[in-house]
Amino acid sequence: MDNVTVLTHPLIKHKITMLRDVRTGTNEFRALIEEIATLMGYEALRDLPLVDIEVTTPIETCLSPVISGRKLAIVPILRAGLGMVQGILNLTPTAKVGHIGLYRDPETHEPHEYYCKLPDPIDERTIVVVDPMLATGGSAVAAVDFIKQHGGKKIKFMCIIAAPVGLERLHEAHPDVQIYVGNLDRELNENAYICPGLGDAGDRIFGTK
Ligand code: PRP
Ligand code: URA
């Protein structure tokens, strides 16, 4: 699939295994989510444009590259996406942060929106939507629909674990969105949970049940 990158870095794979473990407690789970987001962000931001500026070293003056004017926005899908925000801010501390609140109906698994606040204007920014889980794809598609309705154009989506069906659905609905996946898992179960997955990401990050 064009525009889909499944990451292969051993550090990402190792940390995902720690995340999956049912014995991993809230503290460690949160730290791992942040660390994985940083590692994935490094890969997803590989194409940020550079511009040369003049810099004076202790030896001489030279031209050297910095990230150019194009601004970044990180948009977590609440709640679980919040866990990934600091991981990307570690790389790009000046990024703005928007929020989209969506929850899955436990019966229908359809996403319901309850909150949205995006940096304004959004159209000039590279937007990185983050959510640890891409299951049916309903939440991710709804979030990207919403960002596009508000003028967002250059959108990336980053998830730690995806199910094949959700990945296909997001890619089909938004083929222009670059998708970064930490691991592609086997399938969804009858409750639309990812198998083997890691359970409910929001509950494990926030210690709720
Ligand atoms: C989870 C997860 C995604 C969504 C994925 O959130 O964080 O947003 O489910 O499922 P989908 O691909 O089938 O839409 P949830 O709705 O459980 O809300 P929470 O983060 O507040 O727990
Ligand atoms: N949301 C989660 O948190 N986990 C899943 O496996 C599917 C959706």
Coordinates of C-alpha atoms and ligand atoms in Angstrom, one line a residue:
M1 CA 0.0 0.0 0.0
D2 CA 1.4 3.4 -1.0
N3 CA 1.9 5.8 1.9
V4 CA 1.9 3.1 4.5
T5 CA 5.1 2.5 6.5
V6 CA 5.3 -0.4 9.0
L7 CA 8.3 0.3 11.2
T8 CA 10.9 -2.4 11.6
H9 CA 13.4 -0.8 14.1
P10 CA 14.3 -3.4 16.8
L11 CA 13.9 -0.8 19.6
I12 CA 10.3 -0.2 18.5
K13 CA 9.5 -3.9 18.3
H14 CA 11.1 -4.6 21.7
K15 CA 9.1 -1.8 23.4
I16 CA 5.9 -3.0 21.8
T17 CA 6.4 -6.4 23.3
M18 CA 6.8 -4.8 26.8
L19 CA 3.6 -2.8 26.1
R20 CA 1.6 -6.0 25.2
D21 CA 2.5 -7.7 28.5
V22 CA -0.5 -7.8 30.8
R23 CA 1.9 -7.4 33.8
T24 CA 3.1 -4.0 32.6
G25 CA 1.7 -1.5 35.0
T26 CA 0.4 2.0 34.3
N27 CA 3.6 3.9 35.0
E28 CA 5.7 1.7 32.7
F29 CA 3.0 1.6 30.1
R30 CA 2.9 5.4 29.8
A31 CA 6.6 5.6 29.6
L32 CA 6.8 3.0 26.8
I33 CA 4.0 4.7 24.8
E34 CA 6.0 8.0 25.0
E35 CA 9.3 6.3 24.1
I36 CA 7.7 4.5 21.1
A37 CA 6.1 7.8 19.9
T38 CA 9.5 9.4 19.9
L39 CA 11.1 6.6 18.0
M40 CA 8.2 6.6 15.5
G41 CA 8.3 10.4 15.2
Y42 CA 11.9 10.3 14.2
E43 CA 10.9 8.2 11.2
A44 CA 7.7 10.0 10.4
L45 CA 9.3 13.4 10.4
R46 CA 12.1 12.3 8.1
D47 CA 10.8 14.5 5.3
L48 CA 10.6 17.8 7.2
P49 CA 12.0 20.5 4.9
L50 CA 15.3 22.1 5.7
V51 CA 16.7 25.5 4.9
D52 CA 20.3 26.7 5.3
I53 CA 21.0 29.5 7.8
E54 CA 24.3 31.2 8.5
V55 CA 25.9 30.1 11.8
T56 CA 29.1 31.2 13.4
T57 CA 31.1 28.4 15.0
P58 CA 34.1 28.9 17.2
I59 CA 36.1 28.3 14.0
E60 CA 34.3 30.1 11.2
T61 CA 31.0 31.1 9.7
C62 CA 29.1 28.5 7.6
L63 CA 25.7 27.7 6.1
S64 CA 24.0 24.9 8.1
P65 CA 20.4 23.5 7.8
V66 CA 17.5 24.0 10.2
I67 CA 13.9 22.9 9.9
S68 CA 12.2 25.4 7.6
G69 CA 9.1 27.5 8.3
R70 CA 6.5 24.8 7.7
K71 CA 4.9 24.5 11.1
L72 CA 3.9 21.2 12.8
A73 CA 0.7 20.3 14.7
I74 CA 0.3 17.2 16.7
V75 CA -3.3 16.0 17.1
P76 CA -4.0 13.2 19.5
I77 CA -7.3 11.3 19.3
L78 CA -8.6 11.4 23.0
R79 CA -8.0 9.7 25.2
A80 CA -5.2 7.3 24.3
G81 CA -3.6 9.5 21.8
L82 CA -2.6 11.9 24.6
G83 CA 0.0 9.3 25.7
M84 CA 1.9 9.9 22.5
V85 CA 2.0 13.7 22.4
Q86 CA 5.1 14.2 24.7
G87 CA 7.0 11.7 22.7
I88 CA 6.8 13.8 19.6
L89 CA 7.2 17.1 21.5
N90 CA 10.5 15.7 22.7
L91 CA 11.6 16.0 19.0
T92 CA 9.8 19.2 18.1
P93 CA 9.1 21.2 21.2
T94 CA 7.6 24.1 19.3
A95 CA 4.8 22.1 17.7
K96 CA 1.2 23.2 18.4
V97 CA -1.2 20.6 19.9
G98 CA -4.8 20.1 18.8
H99 CA -7.3 17.6 20.3
I100 CA -10.0 15.5 18.9
G101 CA -12.3 13.7 21.3
L102 CA -13.8 10.4 20.0
Y103 CA -15.0 7.3 21.8
R104 CA -16.1 4.1 20.3
D105 CA -19.7 3.0 21.0
P106 CA -19.2 -0.4 22.9
E107 CA -22.1 -2.0 20.9
T108 CA -21.7 -0.6 17.3
H109 CA -18.0 0.3 17.6
E110 CA -18.8 3.5 15.7
P111 CA -16.9 6.6 16.7
H112 CA -18.7 9.5 18.5
E113 CA -17.1 12.9 18.6
Y114 CA -17.3 14.9 21.9
Y115 CA -14.5 17.5 21.5
C116 CA -12.4 19.2 18.9
K117 CA -10.0 22.1 19.1
L118 CA -7.3 22.5 16.4
P119 CA -4.6 25.1 16.0
D120 CA -5.9 28.0 13.8
P121 CA -5.0 28.3 11.0
I122 CA -4.4 24.6 10.3
D123 CA -4.0 24.6 6.5
E124 CA -0.3 25.5 6.4
R125 CA 0.8 23.0 9.0
T126 CA 2.0 19.4 8.7
I127 CA -0.4 17.6 11.0
V128 CA 0.5 14.4 12.8
V129 CA -2.6 12.6 14.1
V130 CA -1.6 10.2 16.9
D131 CA -3.5 7.2 18.4
P132 CA -1.9 4.1 19.7
M133 CA -4.6 1.8 18.3
L134 CA -6.0 1.5 14.7
A135 CA -8.7 -1.2 15.1
T136 CA -11.8 -0.9 12.8
G137 CA -10.3 2.4 11.5
G138 CA -13.6 4.3 12.3
S139 CA -11.9 6.7 14.8
A140 CA -9.0 7.5 12.5
V141 CA -11.1 8.0 9.4
A142 CA -13.5 10.3 11.4
A143 CA -10.5 12.3 12.8
V144 CA -8.9 12.8 9.4
D145 CA -12.3 13.7 7.9
F146 CA -12.7 16.3 10.5
I147 CA -9.3 17.8 10.1
K148 CA -9.8 18.0 6.4
Q149 CA -13.1 19.8 6.9
H150 CA -11.3 22.4 8.9
G151 CA -8.7 22.9 6.1
G152 CA -6.0 20.5 7.1
K153 CA -4.0 19.3 4.0
K154 CA -0.7 17.6 4.8
I155 CA -1.7 14.9 7.3
K156 CA 0.2 12.0 8.7
F157 CA -1.3 9.3 11.0
M158 CA 0.8 7.5 13.5
C159 CA -0.4 4.4 15.5
I160 CA 1.5 1.9 17.5
I161 CA -0.6 -1.2 16.7
A162 CA -2.9 -1.6 13.7
A163 CA -5.3 -4.3 12.5
P164 CA -5.2 -5.1 8.8
V165 CA -8.9 -4.1 8.3
G166 CA -8.4 -0.7 10.0
L167 CA -5.3 0.0 8.0
E168 CA -7.0 -0.8 4.8
R169 CA -10.0 1.3 5.7
L170 CA -8.0 4.4 6.6
H171 CA -5.8 4.1 3.5
E172 CA -8.8 3.7 1.2
A173 CA -10.7 6.6 2.8
H174 CA -7.6 8.9 2.8
P175 CA -5.0 7.7 0.3
D176 CA -3.1 11.0 0.6
V177 CA -2.4 10.5 4.3
Q178 CA 1.0 9.0 5.2
I179 CA 0.4 6.2 7.7
Y180 CA 3.1 5.0 10.2
V181 CA 2.5 1.7 12.0
G182 CA 4.6 0.3 14.9
N183 CA 3.3 -3.2 14.3
L184 CA 0.6 -4.8 12.1
D185 CA -1.2 -7.3 14.2
R186 CA -3.3 -10.4 13.1
E187 CA -7.0 -9.4 13.3
L188 CA -9.9 -8.0 15.3
N189 CA -11.9 -10.2 17.7
E190 CA -15.7 -10.1 18.0
N191 CA -15.5 -7.0 20.2
A192 CA -13.4 -5.2 17.7
Y193 CA -10.3 -5.5 19.9
I194 CA -6.9 -6.0 18.2
C195 CA -5.4 -9.6 18.6
P196 CA -2.9 -10.1 20.1
G197 CA -2.9 -6.3 20.7
L198 CA -2.4 -4.8 24.1
G199 CA -6.0 -4.5 25.4
D200 CA -7.6 -1.1 26.0
A201 CA -4.9 1.5 25.4
G202 CA -6.8 4.3 27.1
D203 CA -7.5 2.3 30.2
R204 CA -3.9 1.1 30.5
I205 CA -2.5 4.6 30.0
F206 CA -4.9 6.2 32.5
G207 CA -5.4 3.4 34.9
T208 CA -9.1 3.2 34.4
K209 CA -11.3 0.2 33.7
Ligands
PRP1 C1 -9.6 3.5 21.2 C2 -8.3 3.9 20.5 C3 -8.8 4.5 19.2 C4 -10.0 3.6 18.9 C5 -9.6 2.6 17.9 O1 -10.2 4.6 21.8 O2 -7.5 4.7 21.3 O3 -9.1 5.8 19.3 O4 -10.4 2.9 20.1 O5 -10.7 1.9 17.5 P1 -11.3 2.0 16.0 O6 -10.2 2.0 15.0 O7 -12.2 0.8 15.9 O8 -12.1 3.3 15.9 P2 -11.6 4.4 22.6 O9 -12.8 4.7 21.7 O10 -11.6 3.2 23.4 O11 -11.5 5.7 23.6 P3 -10.5 6.0 24.7 O12 -9.1 6.3 24.1 O13 -11.1 7.2 25.4 O14 -10.4 4.8 25.7
URA2 N1 -9.1 0.3 21.2 C1 -8.1 -0.2 22.1 O1 -7.7 0.5 23.0 N2 -7.7 -1.5 21.9 C2 -8.1 -2.2 20.9 O2 -7.6 -3.4 20.7 C3 -9.0 -1.7 20.0 C4 -9.5 -0.5 20.1

